[in-house]
XYZ file of C-alpha atoms in Angstrom:
617
model
C 0.000 0.000 0.000
C 1.406 3.350 -1.043
C 1.884 6.278 1.300
C -1.171 8.522 1.604
C 0.162 11.415 3.696
C 1.537 14.278 1.611
C 2.730 17.806 2.197
C 0.274 20.458 1.057
C 1.494 22.922 -1.560
C 2.324 26.355 -0.163
C -0.551 27.976 -2.080
C -3.089 25.580 -0.516
C -1.580 25.968 2.959
C -1.763 29.737 2.633
C -5.419 29.574 1.601
C -6.184 27.437 4.662
C -4.300 29.880 6.918
C -6.208 32.758 5.348
C -9.406 31.325 6.790
C -8.159 32.227 10.280
C -6.176 35.379 9.581
C -8.366 37.022 6.910
C -12.004 36.424 7.714
C -13.313 39.504 5.894
C -11.946 42.744 4.345
C -11.665 44.333 7.795
C -9.161 41.630 8.801
C -6.883 42.584 5.900
C -7.209 46.268 6.852
C -6.092 45.504 10.401
C -3.030 43.513 9.295
C -1.894 46.078 6.709
C -2.297 49.053 9.060
C -0.378 47.269 11.812
C 2.450 46.547 9.359
C 2.571 50.253 8.488
C 2.871 51.134 12.192
C 5.663 48.588 12.693
C 7.472 50.189 9.724
C 7.735 53.436 11.718
C 5.276 55.470 9.641
C 3.755 58.652 11.074
C 1.272 59.169 8.213
C -1.023 56.303 7.197
C -3.710 56.535 4.536
C -6.373 53.860 4.005
C -8.387 53.697 0.760
C -11.221 51.194 0.199
C -13.784 50.558 -2.511
C -16.979 48.521 -2.388
C -16.579 47.736 1.300
C -13.057 46.415 0.691
C -14.168 43.770 -1.803
C -12.719 45.546 -4.830
C -9.833 47.467 -3.263
C -7.972 47.882 0.018
C -4.947 50.158 -0.184
C -2.690 51.267 2.672
C -0.107 53.986 1.979
C 2.538 54.857 4.585
C 5.763 56.845 4.803
C 7.617 54.222 6.819
C 11.067 52.742 6.339
C 10.213 50.804 3.177
C 11.766 47.508 2.070
C 14.689 46.337 -0.014
C 14.234 44.239 -3.156
C 14.853 41.010 -1.256
C 12.571 41.920 1.647
C 9.781 42.902 -0.751
C 9.842 39.418 -2.262
C 10.401 37.566 0.998
C 7.617 39.266 3.013
C 5.011 37.207 1.138
C 6.532 33.894 2.228
C 4.923 31.988 5.090
C 6.386 32.699 8.541
C 8.612 35.438 7.161
C 8.938 38.191 9.770
C 11.395 40.812 10.995
C 9.963 40.907 14.529
C 11.344 37.747 16.156
C 14.315 35.423 15.693
C 13.728 32.741 18.349
C 10.906 31.428 20.581
C 12.058 33.479 23.578
C 11.340 36.672 21.618
C 7.614 35.941 21.918
C 7.774 37.162 25.514
C 9.460 40.458 24.673
C 7.247 41.635 21.820
C 6.397 45.305 21.502
C 5.507 45.282 17.804
C 2.021 44.717 16.419
C 2.830 41.737 14.171
C 5.186 38.817 14.668
C 3.671 35.613 13.219
C 4.564 36.248 9.559
C 1.259 34.877 8.248
C -0.777 37.920 7.220
C 0.816 38.927 3.909
C 1.213 35.309 2.775
C -2.451 34.638 3.538
C -3.646 37.806 1.788
C -1.522 37.118 -1.295
C -3.044 33.624 -1.551
C -6.621 34.902 -1.920
C -6.280 38.233 -3.746
C -4.420 40.248 -6.361
C -1.717 42.191 -4.518
C 0.411 45.071 -5.754
C 3.317 46.224 -3.594
C 5.269 49.447 -4.130
C 8.079 50.185 -1.697
C 11.313 52.161 -1.422
C 13.809 52.774 1.344
C 15.247 56.241 1.959
C 18.776 55.178 0.991
C 17.667 53.590 -2.321
C 17.354 55.544 -5.553
C 14.721 53.204 -6.991
C 12.010 51.242 -5.333
C 10.415 47.874 -6.084
C 7.131 47.110 -7.834
C 5.794 43.634 -7.154
C 2.526 42.041 -8.351
C 1.212 38.751 -6.944
C -1.963 36.771 -7.715
C -2.869 33.630 -5.796
C 0.619 33.362 -4.210
C 2.264 33.471 -7.665
C 4.552 36.380 -8.574
C 3.293 38.008 -11.761
C 5.695 40.939 -12.062
C 8.732 42.321 -10.267
C 10.625 45.351 -11.502
C 12.345 48.505 -10.234
C 10.312 51.728 -10.218
C 10.618 55.381 -9.240
C 8.616 55.597 -6.000
C 8.352 57.833 -2.929
C 9.804 56.668 0.369
C 7.583 54.239 2.191
C 5.228 51.466 1.169
C 1.938 51.271 -0.729
C 0.167 47.926 -0.819
C -3.037 47.314 -2.808
C -5.263 44.293 -2.212
C -7.724 43.815 -5.084
C -10.551 41.308 -5.589
C -10.374 39.697 -2.173
C -11.357 35.973 -2.200
C -11.422 35.987 -6.010
C -10.247 32.358 -6.086
C -12.475 31.182 -3.201
C -16.027 31.966 -4.419
C -17.656 30.284 -1.417
C -15.877 32.641 0.990
C -16.707 35.658 -1.142
C -20.389 34.701 -1.187
C -20.404 34.702 2.615
C -19.430 38.381 2.726
C -22.202 40.794 3.676
C -23.310 43.925 1.850
C -20.836 46.724 1.154
C -22.317 48.854 3.950
C -21.953 46.062 6.525
C -18.374 45.282 5.506
C -17.577 48.995 5.591
C -18.822 49.213 9.176
C -16.392 46.453 10.163
C -13.567 48.293 8.383
C -14.419 51.492 10.265
C -14.338 49.568 13.550
C -10.843 48.233 12.838
C -9.655 51.650 11.641
C -10.920 53.307 14.828
C -9.155 50.781 17.057
C -5.797 51.334 15.384
C -6.282 55.122 15.307
C -7.153 55.249 19.014
C -4.078 53.209 19.921
C -1.740 55.702 18.200
C -3.036 59.280 18.618
C 0.438 60.630 17.839
C 0.148 59.418 14.218
C -1.857 60.841 11.321
C -4.598 58.623 9.853
C -7.116 59.088 7.058
C -9.801 56.841 5.617
C -11.288 57.200 2.130
C -14.239 55.120 0.942
C -15.479 55.196 -2.656
C -13.913 58.618 -3.199
C -15.199 60.185 0.056
C -12.981 61.023 3.016
C -14.614 59.566 6.134
C -11.842 60.312 8.626
C -9.039 62.872 8.737
C -7.289 62.435 12.072
C -4.361 64.785 12.768
C -1.703 64.056 15.357
C -2.698 65.009 18.898
C -3.422 63.811 22.405
C -5.603 60.836 23.246
C -8.505 63.061 24.237
C -8.315 64.977 20.976
C -8.211 61.680 19.056
C -11.331 60.425 20.886
C -13.179 63.641 20.036
C -12.097 63.458 16.388
C -13.196 59.827 16.086
C -16.503 59.931 17.980
C -17.574 63.574 17.662
C -17.434 66.847 19.583
C -20.141 65.676 21.981
C -17.609 63.417 23.697
C -15.552 66.406 24.832
C -17.781 66.834 27.877
C -18.275 63.131 28.619
C -14.737 62.011 29.444
C -13.200 61.350 32.846
C -9.410 60.733 32.982
C -8.017 57.557 34.552
C -4.384 57.162 35.653
C -2.784 54.564 37.909
C 0.871 53.497 38.128
C 1.725 50.303 40.025
C 4.532 47.759 40.028
C 2.304 45.372 38.035
C 0.771 47.606 35.359
C 0.465 51.229 34.378
C -3.128 52.178 33.520
C -4.254 55.384 31.800
C -6.978 56.550 29.444
C -10.518 57.887 29.707
C -13.882 56.596 30.856
C -17.328 58.023 30.146
C -19.617 59.684 32.633
C -22.375 57.350 33.842
C -25.222 59.445 32.431
C -23.892 58.944 28.891
C -23.865 55.141 29.005
C -25.518 53.460 26.029
C -27.770 50.454 25.654
C -25.404 48.785 23.209
C -21.832 47.604 23.368
C -19.231 48.794 20.914
C -17.582 51.770 22.616
C -15.432 49.795 25.029
C -11.718 49.689 24.153
C -8.955 47.896 26.032
C -5.374 48.190 24.758
C -2.531 46.123 26.180
C 0.836 47.538 25.116
C -1.066 49.487 22.433
C -2.687 46.300 21.084
C -6.500 46.161 21.033
C -7.797 43.143 22.976
C -11.167 41.650 23.829
C -11.360 40.576 27.456
C -14.693 39.950 29.198
C -12.930 39.570 32.565
C -11.339 43.021 32.489
C -14.522 44.536 31.078
C -16.326 43.177 34.135
C -13.839 45.044 36.331
C -14.802 48.346 34.703
C -18.541 47.655 34.880
C -18.179 46.630 38.526
C -16.637 50.031 39.294
C -19.778 51.685 37.866
C -22.039 49.619 40.120
C -24.974 51.732 41.317
C -24.252 54.523 38.811
C -25.398 53.048 35.505
C -28.987 52.772 34.247
C -30.197 49.176 33.860
C -28.694 47.227 30.938
C -26.332 50.062 29.986
C -22.668 49.953 29.019
C -20.160 52.715 29.792
C -17.710 54.216 27.326
C -14.032 53.693 28.000
C -10.662 53.797 26.241
C -8.107 52.298 28.613
C -4.446 51.497 28.017
C -2.568 48.860 30.017
C 1.203 48.992 29.863
C 2.732 45.766 31.192
C 6.009 43.877 30.977
C 5.728 41.653 27.850
C 7.298 38.807 29.825
C 4.191 38.670 32.046
C 1.711 38.123 29.212
C 1.269 35.708 26.323
C -0.147 37.209 23.125
C 0.441 34.126 20.970
C -3.011 32.714 21.735
C -4.940 33.340 18.506
C -3.895 34.366 14.961
C -5.889 37.598 15.257
C -3.893 38.482 18.415
C -6.962 39.912 20.203
C -6.726 37.496 23.148
C -4.059 37.654 25.848
C -3.170 35.506 28.842
C -1.887 37.270 31.969
C 0.447 36.044 34.663
C -1.520 37.739 37.498
C -5.032 38.322 36.192
C -6.685 38.924 39.578
C -4.299 41.709 40.526
C -4.913 43.457 37.190
C -8.678 43.127 37.765
C -8.414 44.761 41.204
C -6.184 47.587 39.935
C -8.558 48.444 37.074
C -11.628 48.370 39.292
C -10.115 50.585 41.992
C -8.637 53.056 39.485
C -11.925 53.505 37.635
C -13.873 53.829 40.868
C -11.408 56.430 42.172
C -11.699 58.468 38.968
C -15.492 58.411 39.197
C -15.263 59.548 42.815
C -12.974 62.430 41.958
C -15.297 63.529 39.184
C -18.382 63.437 41.411
C -16.730 65.293 44.298
C -14.367 67.772 42.712
C -14.955 68.363 38.990
C -11.795 69.652 37.364
C -11.274 72.501 34.960
C -10.057 71.277 31.593
C -8.283 73.995 29.636
C -7.652 71.630 26.710
C -11.308 71.608 25.697
C -11.951 73.341 22.421
C -15.198 74.800 23.778
C -13.812 75.750 27.162
C -14.909 79.381 26.914
C -18.118 78.877 24.955
C -20.446 78.977 27.950
C -19.489 82.217 29.654
C -22.531 84.218 30.829
C -22.549 87.899 29.953
C -23.902 90.247 32.628
C -26.872 92.497 31.964
C -26.514 96.292 32.175
C -27.650 97.714 35.501
C -30.440 99.753 33.892
C -32.016 96.519 32.550
C -32.234 94.818 35.935
C -35.780 94.987 37.365
C -36.051 94.568 41.171
C -38.654 92.080 42.400
C -41.995 93.452 43.627
C -44.946 92.139 45.653
C -48.556 92.585 44.520
C -51.320 92.622 47.177
C -54.920 93.737 47.597
C -55.271 96.402 50.308
C -59.080 95.884 50.402
C -58.897 92.153 51.171
C -61.084 91.118 54.119
C -60.748 87.494 55.218
C -64.202 87.581 56.894
C -66.089 88.465 53.751
C -67.761 85.654 51.738
C -65.715 84.350 48.805
C -68.248 85.711 46.277
C -67.529 89.265 47.454
C -63.827 89.070 46.658
C -62.665 91.220 43.845
C -60.992 89.603 40.900
C -57.287 89.173 41.485
C -57.559 89.476 45.256
C -54.978 87.418 47.051
C -55.693 84.958 49.821
C -58.262 82.179 50.246
C -61.397 81.936 52.355
C -61.063 79.545 55.231
C -64.561 79.689 56.687
C -64.572 75.907 57.019
C -61.615 76.145 59.360
C -63.339 78.904 61.363
C -66.568 76.929 61.756
C -68.641 78.581 58.955
C -70.661 76.614 56.387
C -71.529 79.297 53.837
C -68.721 78.379 51.434
C -69.182 74.588 51.255
C -70.100 73.611 47.665
C -73.595 72.345 47.085
C -74.090 68.703 46.022
C -70.454 67.997 46.749
C -71.088 64.268 46.960
C -71.695 64.178 43.187
C -67.977 64.731 42.673
C -67.385 61.113 43.620
C -70.038 59.520 41.469
C -69.013 57.469 38.452
C -71.041 58.197 35.369
C -73.549 55.422 34.743
C -74.100 56.111 31.055
C -71.405 55.107 28.568
C -69.944 57.896 26.529
C -70.808 58.366 22.911
C -68.707 56.116 20.726
C -68.424 53.367 23.377
C -66.030 50.661 22.185
C -67.129 47.192 21.180
C -64.427 44.635 21.817
C -66.112 42.006 19.676
C -63.789 40.024 17.505
C -61.315 37.200 17.661
C -58.471 37.838 20.085
C -55.301 35.799 20.033
C -52.698 35.585 22.756
C -53.058 35.338 26.515
C -56.411 36.046 28.105
C -59.856 34.482 28.007
C -62.714 35.244 25.618
C -62.835 39.033 25.230
C -65.745 39.242 22.803
C -68.090 40.926 25.249
C -69.289 44.490 24.923
C -67.807 47.016 27.339
C -70.492 48.294 29.695
C -68.449 51.000 31.469
C -65.913 53.576 30.283
C -62.237 52.577 30.779
C -60.324 53.698 33.845
C -56.598 54.411 34.242
C -54.503 53.065 37.137
C -51.318 54.871 38.232
C -50.726 56.218 34.733
C -49.611 52.735 33.630
C -52.585 50.445 33.190
C -56.043 50.713 31.666
C -58.928 48.906 33.367
C -61.979 48.153 31.262
C -65.072 46.425 32.620
C -66.712 43.540 30.745
C -69.771 41.489 31.676
C -67.777 38.578 33.088
C -65.345 40.781 35.040
C -62.714 43.197 33.779
C -59.528 43.337 31.686
C -56.268 45.083 32.579
C -54.101 46.468 29.767
C -50.465 47.568 29.938
C -50.794 50.879 28.082
C -47.123 51.189 27.073
C -46.896 47.624 25.765
C -50.214 48.096 23.940
C -49.011 51.277 22.248
C -45.732 49.595 21.265
C -47.684 46.764 19.627
C -49.914 49.227 17.750
C -46.990 51.317 16.492
C -44.944 48.247 15.568
C -47.658 46.923 13.272
C -48.227 50.395 11.805
C -44.520 50.881 11.077
C -44.251 47.356 9.660
C -47.069 48.218 7.279
C -45.347 51.463 6.300
C -42.131 49.569 5.530
C -44.071 47.066 3.464
C -45.956 49.706 1.474
C -43.133 52.316 1.510
C -45.767 54.943 2.400
C -44.980 56.192 5.891
C -46.582 59.555 6.711
C -44.105 62.286 7.597
C -44.396 65.404 9.725
C -42.221 68.272 8.486
C -39.952 69.820 11.124
C -40.260 73.560 11.620
C -36.504 73.817 12.181
C -34.497 70.972 10.580
C -31.832 69.583 12.899
C -28.258 68.731 11.958
C -27.020 65.510 13.566
C -23.323 64.568 13.577
C -22.631 60.851 14.042
C -19.503 58.815 14.520
C -18.152 56.980 11.501
C -19.740 53.601 12.282
C -23.196 55.076 12.945
C -22.984 57.155 9.780
C -22.253 54.024 7.766
C -25.172 52.280 9.488
C -27.642 55.058 8.724
C -26.447 55.155 5.115
C -27.261 51.462 4.865
C -30.693 51.887 6.493
C -31.610 55.170 4.792
C -34.216 53.781 2.309
C -36.069 51.938 5.073
C -35.805 54.863 7.507
C -37.326 57.147 4.882
C -40.118 54.606 4.326
C -40.995 54.947 8.031
C -41.630 58.669 7.536
C -38.232 60.225 8.253
C -36.986 62.900 5.897
C -33.207 62.667 6.112
C -30.440 63.679 3.770
C -26.670 63.556 4.028
C -25.012 66.858 4.855
C -21.275 66.510 4.589
C -18.867 64.305 6.479
C -20.600 62.032 9.036
C -23.509 64.496 9.229
C -27.184 64.273 8.293
C -30.044 66.760 8.330
C -33.381 65.604 9.770
C -36.154 67.550 8.046
C -39.122 65.413 9.100
C -40.121 62.550 11.385
C -42.971 60.002 11.312
C -46.328 61.666 11.911
C -47.226 59.312 14.782
C -44.335 60.514 16.970
C -44.535 63.477 19.334
C -42.735 64.695 22.416
C -39.171 63.781 21.395
C -36.556 65.769 19.464
C -35.414 64.658 16.035
C -31.811 64.260 17.187
C -32.722 62.176 20.221
C -35.128 60.024 18.232
C -32.576 59.252 15.521
C -29.807 58.429 18.012
C -32.114 56.189 20.045
C -33.320 54.479 16.880
C -29.756 53.581 15.897
C -28.833 52.423 19.413
C -31.914 50.216 19.726
C -31.372 48.818 16.231
C -27.803 47.813 17.116
C -29.056 46.281 20.354
C -31.662 44.214 18.485
C -29.010 43.253 15.964
C -26.786 41.866 18.706
C -29.503 40.011 20.627
C -32.141 39.059 18.040
C -31.697 37.446 14.653
C -34.506 39.361 12.971
C -34.977 40.845 9.505
C -33.666 44.383 9.090
C -37.096 45.967 8.658
C -38.517 44.260 11.727
C -35.597 45.533 13.803
C -36.257 49.076 12.586
C -39.984 48.834 13.323
C -39.262 47.462 16.814
C -36.735 50.183 17.580
C -38.975 53.036 16.478
C -42.057 51.603 18.211
C -40.230 51.301 21.542
C -39.076 54.918 21.513
C -42.276 56.398 20.089
C -44.656 54.655 22.520
C -46.149 56.542 25.457
C -44.085 56.425 28.616
C -45.246 55.056 31.988
C -47.045 57.757 33.953
C -48.691 59.362 30.910
C -52.230 60.419 31.834
C -54.801 59.563 29.163
C -58.316 60.871 28.729
C -61.287 58.506 28.398
C -61.389 59.065 24.642
C -57.646 58.383 24.331
C -57.967 55.172 26.330
C -60.938 54.085 24.231
C -59.022 54.762 21.007
C -55.984 52.848 22.319
C -58.153 49.816 23.142
C -59.857 50.015 19.760
C -56.522 50.128 17.889
C -55.054 47.329 20.031
C -57.810 44.861 19.187
C -57.447 45.770 15.525
C -53.863 44.409 15.613
C -52.975 40.972 14.368
C -51.604 39.864 17.761
C -53.083 42.195 20.394
C -52.327 39.996 23.365
C -48.515 39.738 23.122
C -45.980 42.552 23.555
C -42.831 42.980 21.459
C -40.815 41.281 24.194
C -43.192 38.301 24.358
C -44.940 39.277 27.580
C -48.733 39.577 27.891
C -50.419 42.912 27.173
C -53.881 41.955 28.468
C -54.856 40.229 31.716
C -58.446 39.065 32.286
C -60.037 38.861 35.734
C -63.440 37.139 36.064
C -66.088 37.711 38.711
C -65.607 34.146 39.868
C -61.905 34.771 40.519
C -62.755 37.912 42.491
C -65.325 36.042 44.539
C -62.754 33.355 45.357
C -60.295 36.019 46.454
C -62.894 37.431 48.855
C -63.752 33.870 49.994
C -67.344 34.044 48.910
């Protein structure tokens, strides 16, 4: 029997390795940007087309490569970072495995242009599917430019698994932001399909955070700094009142390398205990500087997981440092002279001639012993004859104030019809007008007892089915804003709203792009009142991302859910009898009136027999 075990060709091995290293265009962006940083560049430009499917190009002004290095860098396990196994525990560079470029070259068309400062000519190299197509000298600027075209062109199955251009672009923006936050002292720019999304000049970490996430973050940041013999911790955390319902703005960097660590994230959240709203996540950008010998970063090819020598001590240091920073902020807020808007809120004093002294108005003819009917209009004071023993001012027929009207109002609701969901048969005619309890529930009497309705959950169900119908018919009614509002978003949210724009407009929003990462809201759905356009749009995006993380639902259903939750009446809203009647009428016109969006019951039925049993009759 012949031997059956064979060595795989390098091209096949590289394609297999690419499955771990390059999962999507964003993975290639991360590897190429980290290589540019390791090359000592201080200006890095990223250009993408079609969400990275057609083109990913990274241009840097780093040290460049020689002719031999340019050819060798595409070989498997070719690296300049380490020489022996012991070097793994002294790594300060971003890359070290020597797999990224070989994996990328195996699944794409790659063009490399590079030149060192001391060389007169650079090197032009073209590779397709691990095979060198062209290599020749060329006149090039100092640094390196690497183009990755037609990613996964020779693996159609992997290419078919890629999402839409907008989704892939959001992942690219996430990776770009992580690298840009880790190195605020470097210049970064991101261009997508001919538009510049980010232009990040060199600066401090706080300035980089503001440039990446928007000017609104200038007032939200609290500094953190702690220096111990184990680690040195610094960065910024967000104020508790600005916590969001979705994850995504939590950044841990260990020796300037972005990592995902649920254990350390728990340390930060624990420090916020008692300060955060329910199910909210704080913003933080924290940097841990630690001796490389005390960590192991060779855990996963993506290098986003790290093992620590003393994990519990690091947990305790992070928790105490964050808690101390929150305490300092709450007790003694500091003046920050680095804020760009530090002098934008000064209050100008009024001229002395415009100041009007307070005055007291009174009625000199007021007599407390006169009957209330004799008081002159505008007279101050109240008659207290009841307290003095008199009976002349007691209203007549006062007991009628406490009677409940016996006759139903005009337009009394008929709850006849088939009702699905929890609850018994609700096909009886209402004999009394509805009644509101504590601004939260609506009680409506039926012949066999009464029903209790959660008014917020009922309104959410009504709006959800209305918005779903609007998305289906593309005919959502819009209410024009008197003063259109300009909303500036961070890069990821701007990409998300660009992807959702047709469906958002179908709901009734009138939105148009207005420059870099900015939109103008000119109208909102007609069913929504009592909330600003800016707040509504931001909450819509946050809730959509939350549904996206927790629920595997169609895009339109997520949008309808998000908008319904934020447009529904809040607990404590007082409703008139007509409003309650209309709410009940619309609820029972829904397809599923008995179940809320979260799966809980909207309607509870109580029968007379159950009440009698409670009273032991």
